[in-house]
mmCIF file of C-alpha atoms in Angstrom:
data_model
loop_
_atom_site.group_PDB
_atom_site.id
_atom_site.type_symbol
_atom_site.label_atom_id
_atom_site.label_comp_id
_atom_site.label_asym_id
_atom_site.label_seq_id
_atom_site.Cartn_x
_atom_site.Cartn_y
_atom_site.Cartn_z
ATOM 1 C CA MET A 16 92.346 114.255 98.291
ATOM 2 C CA SER A 17 94.960 111.797 99.478
ATOM 3 C CA GLU A 18 94.489 109.597 102.513
ATOM 4 C CA GLN A 19 96.701 107.927 105.069
ATOM 5 C CA ALA A 20 96.344 105.018 107.459
ATOM 6 C CA ILE A 21 96.985 105.440 111.173
ATOM 7 C CA ILE A 22 97.989 102.062 112.623
ATOM 8 C CA LYS A 23 97.474 102.227 116.392
ATOM 9 C CA THR A 24 99.423 99.589 118.316
ATOM 10 C CA ALA A 25 100.373 98.918 121.923
ATOM 11 C CA HIS A 26 103.728 100.579 121.096
ATOM 12 C CA GLY A 27 102.202 103.748 119.617
ATOM 13 C CA GLU A 28 101.034 104.899 116.195
ATOM 14 C CA MET A 29 102.470 104.525 112.712
ATOM 15 C CA THR A 30 101.244 106.638 109.798
ATOM 16 C CA ILE A 31 101.246 105.144 106.302
ATOM 17 C CA GLU A 32 101.089 107.156 103.069
ATOM 18 C CA PHE A 33 99.411 105.254 100.228
ATOM 19 C CA TRP A 34 100.628 104.809 96.636
ATOM 20 C CA PRO A 35 97.361 104.565 94.668
ATOM 21 C CA ASP A 36 99.238 105.530 91.486
ATOM 22 C CA VAL A 37 101.042 102.156 91.414
ATOM 23 C CA ALA A 38 98.697 99.859 93.386
ATOM 24 C CA PRO A 39 95.140 101.276 93.200
ATOM 25 C CA LYS A 40 93.251 98.014 93.865
ATOM 26 C CA THR A 41 95.542 97.083 96.749
ATOM 27 C CA VAL A 42 95.188 100.511 98.362
ATOM 28 C CA GLU A 43 91.404 100.394 97.963
ATOM 29 C CA ASN A 44 91.245 96.882 99.464
ATOM 30 C CA PHE A 45 93.347 97.910 102.478
ATOM 31 C CA LYS A 46 91.261 101.042 103.040
ATOM 32 C CA GLN A 47 87.967 99.122 102.784
ATOM 33 C CA LEU A 48 89.162 96.512 105.289
ATOM 34 C CA ALA A 49 90.360 99.228 107.693
ATOM 35 C CA GLN A 50 87.081 101.147 107.376
ATOM 36 C CA ALA A 51 85.163 97.931 108.167
ATOM 37 C CA ASN A 52 87.286 97.549 111.372
ATOM 38 C CA PHE A 53 88.653 94.263 109.958
ATOM 39 C CA TYR A 54 92.139 94.854 111.398
ATOM 40 C CA ASP A 55 91.030 95.963 114.881
ATOM 41 C CA GLY A 56 92.230 93.464 117.477
ATOM 42 C CA THR A 57 94.559 91.587 115.132
ATOM 43 C CA ALA A 58 98.267 91.252 115.917
ATOM 44 C CA PHE A 59 101.645 91.416 114.248
ATOM 45 C CA HIS A 60 102.106 87.636 114.312
ATOM 46 C CA ARG A 61 105.401 87.415 112.424
ATOM 47 C CA ILE A 62 108.476 89.515 113.205
ATOM 48 C CA VAL A 63 111.690 88.711 111.367
ATOM 49 C CA LYS A 64 114.543 90.716 112.857
ATOM 50 C CA GLY A 65 116.159 93.075 110.375
ATOM 51 C CA PHE A 66 113.591 92.177 107.704
ATOM 52 C CA MET A 67 109.907 92.883 108.384
ATOM 53 C CA ILE A 68 106.862 92.781 110.661
ATOM 54 C CA GLN A 69 103.722 91.050 109.367
ATOM 55 C CA GLY A 70 100.097 91.474 110.395
ATOM 56 C CA GLY A 71 96.568 91.568 109.047
ATOM 57 C CA ASP A 72 95.518 87.965 109.766
ATOM 58 C CA PRO A 73 92.031 87.851 111.347
ATOM 59 C CA LEU A 74 92.904 84.514 112.992
ATOM 60 C CA THR A 75 95.285 86.409 115.325
ATOM 61 C CA LYS A 76 92.220 87.710 117.197
ATOM 62 C CA ASP A 77 91.908 84.216 118.717
ATOM 63 C CA ALA A 78 94.826 82.730 120.683
ATOM 64 C CA ARG A 79 93.321 79.250 120.216
ATOM 65 C CA GLN A 80 94.002 79.631 116.465
ATOM 66 C CA GLU A 81 97.731 80.315 116.982
ATOM 67 C CA ASN A 82 98.835 77.249 114.995
ATOM 68 C CA ARG A 83 96.932 78.710 112.000
ATOM 69 C CA TRP A 84 98.199 82.307 112.301
ATOM 70 C CA GLY A 85 99.512 83.461 108.946
ATOM 71 C CA THR A 86 96.854 81.563 106.982
ATOM 72 C CA GLY A 87 93.807 83.786 107.536
ATOM 73 C CA GLY A 88 92.292 86.349 105.219
ATOM 74 C CA PRO A 89 89.194 88.335 104.318
ATOM 75 C CA GLY A 90 87.594 85.696 102.074
ATOM 76 C CA HIS A 91 88.712 87.361 98.852
ATOM 77 C CA ARG A 92 91.973 87.902 96.969
ATOM 78 C CA VAL A 93 93.534 90.921 95.307
ATOM 79 C CA LYS A 94 95.346 90.561 91.994
ATOM 80 C CA ALA A 95 99.023 91.435 92.300
ATOM 81 C CA GLU A 96 100.018 94.959 91.308
ATOM 82 C CA PHE A 97 103.781 94.584 91.100
ATOM 83 C CA ASN A 98 105.402 97.962 90.542
ATOM 84 C CA ASN A 99 108.714 99.789 90.498
ATOM 85 C CA ARG A 100 108.595 100.973 94.139
ATOM 86 C CA SER A 101 111.469 99.465 96.054
ATOM 87 C CA HIS A 102 111.081 97.509 99.284
ATOM 88 C CA VAL A 103 113.099 99.700 101.649
ATOM 89 C CA ARG A 104 112.673 100.413 105.368
ATOM 90 C CA GLY A 105 109.149 101.600 106.108
ATOM 91 C CA VAL A 106 107.525 100.313 102.914
ATOM 92 C CA ILE A 107 104.219 98.473 103.397
ATOM 93 C CA SER A 108 103.517 95.588 101.046
ATOM 94 C CA MET A 109 101.020 92.746 100.719
ATOM 95 C CA ALA A 110 101.888 89.328 102.097
ATOM 96 C CA ARG A 111 100.869 86.363 99.960
ATOM 97 C CA SER A 112 101.400 82.649 99.387
ATOM 98 C CA GLN A 113 103.274 81.197 96.387
ATOM 99 C CA ASP A 114 100.401 82.350 94.170
ATOM 100 C CA PRO A 115 101.169 85.954 93.159
ATOM 101 C CA ASP A 116 97.434 86.754 93.198
ATOM 102 C CA SER A 117 96.773 85.365 96.685
ATOM 103 C CA ALA A 118 97.022 88.564 98.769
ATOM 104 C CA GLY A 119 93.945 89.394 100.829
ATOM 105 C CA SER A 120 94.412 91.213 104.123
ATOM 106 C CA GLN A 121 97.879 90.334 105.383
ATOM 107 C CA PHE A 122 100.576 92.947 104.977
ATOM 108 C CA PHE A 123 104.142 93.539 106.062
ATOM 109 C CA ILE A 124 106.241 96.595 106.793
ATOM 110 C CA CYS A 125 109.948 96.430 105.970
ATOM 111 C CA LEU A 126 112.431 96.923 108.821
ATOM 112 C CA ALA A 127 115.317 97.240 106.360
ATOM 113 C CA ASP A 128 115.958 97.279 102.628
ATOM 114 C CA ALA A 129 114.581 94.086 101.071
ATOM 115 C CA LYS A 130 115.021 94.858 97.385
ATOM 116 C CA PHE A 131 114.981 91.134 96.530
ATOM 117 C CA LEU A 132 111.186 91.430 96.995
ATOM 118 C CA ASP A 133 110.909 94.115 94.301
ATOM 119 C CA GLY A 134 108.670 93.025 91.445
ATOM 120 C CA ASN A 135 107.409 90.007 93.412
ATOM 121 C CA TYR A 136 105.265 91.630 96.109
ATOM 122 C CA THR A 137 102.826 94.548 95.880
ATOM 123 C CA ALA A 138 104.314 97.584 97.624
ATOM 124 C CA PHE A 139 101.473 100.044 98.238
ATOM 125 C CA GLY A 140 102.724 102.716 100.607
ATOM 126 C CA LYS A 141 105.329 103.829 103.086
ATOM 127 C CA LEU A 142 105.706 104.918 106.686
ATOM 128 C CA VAL A 143 105.707 108.710 107.049
ATOM 129 C CA ASP A 144 105.537 108.858 110.850
ATOM 130 C CA GLY A 145 106.198 106.419 113.685
ATOM 131 C CA ASP A 146 109.582 104.932 112.767
ATOM 132 C CA ASP A 147 110.259 104.585 116.505
ATOM 133 C CA VAL A 148 107.126 102.423 116.795
ATOM 134 C CA LEU A 149 108.230 100.283 113.833
ATOM 135 C CA GLU A 150 111.621 99.870 115.527
ATOM 136 C CA ALA A 151 110.042 98.903 118.867
ATOM 137 C CA ILE A 152 107.819 96.283 117.211
ATOM 138 C CA GLY A 153 110.766 95.015 115.159
ATOM 139 C CA ASN A 154 112.754 94.529 118.372
ATOM 140 C CA THR A 155 110.065 92.411 120.057
ATOM 141 C CA PRO A 156 111.607 89.152 121.303
ATOM 142 C CA THR A 157 110.629 86.167 119.150
ATOM 143 C CA THR A 158 110.577 82.400 119.410
ATOM 144 C CA VAL A 159 110.210 79.567 116.903
ATOM 145 C CA GLY A 160 106.661 79.420 115.554
ATOM 146 C CA SER A 161 104.694 76.594 113.976
ATOM 147 C CA GLY A 162 106.537 77.009 110.662
ATOM 148 C CA GLY A 163 109.953 76.458 112.259
ATOM 149 C CA GLU A 164 111.006 80.108 111.752
ATOM 150 C CA LYS A 165 112.154 82.209 114.748
ATOM 151 C CA SER A 166 109.544 84.893 114.083
ATOM 152 C CA ARG A 167 106.690 84.346 116.572
ATOM 153 C CA PRO A 168 106.574 87.255 119.067
ATOM 154 C CA THR A 169 106.900 86.054 122.672
ATOM 155 C CA SER A 170 104.397 88.752 123.704
ATOM 156 C CA ARG A 171 101.318 89.922 121.806
ATOM 157 C CA VAL A 172 101.859 92.958 119.534
ATOM 158 C CA GLN A 173 98.268 94.071 119.082
ATOM 159 C CA VAL A 174 96.867 96.253 116.331
ATOM 160 C CA GLU A 175 94.279 98.222 118.281
ATOM 161 C CA SER A 176 92.934 99.897 115.152
ATOM 162 C CA ILE A 177 93.715 101.102 111.647
ATOM 163 C CA ARG A 178 91.951 104.330 110.717
ATOM 164 C CA ILE A 179 91.861 106.031 107.331
ATOM 165 C CA VAL A 180 92.290 109.815 107.562
ATOM 166 C CA SER A 181 92.809 112.691 105.157
ATOM 167 C CA ALA A 182 96.480 113.408 104.574
ATOM 168 C CA PRO A 183 97.621 116.793 105.917
#
């Protein structure tokens, strides 16, 4: 039986369909973290207009950690599972550092086609419902963050919860 993730945000819900056929370990990691309530109360801390929204950092639960947002994780890493799924609008993929095997909990959802990421980031699913929510989050005003990039939301975009449910 296939499963989906329901990402509940302040802007509404987004439903993600998983691709366990091309990224089984990544899908399992994401599902385990969601089932452990790891993502509840985190925020989309990085929004790059016309590119992607990024979340999944546990440090975003604490405003005092803002200068470290984007560096947090679950305490383990997932080996990259690069595949032939293209990074197009609505695709969810794992964020990572320069090390291809450094993904842990942070993920991003593409706001537009970003095929230059293909083969370099682990795409593991796609949005099947809630494109209006993705659009609303993607249009959140941003300011320059600690890394010098104009991607820090000026207002908190909270992930209330991520629940794993059976696909209809």
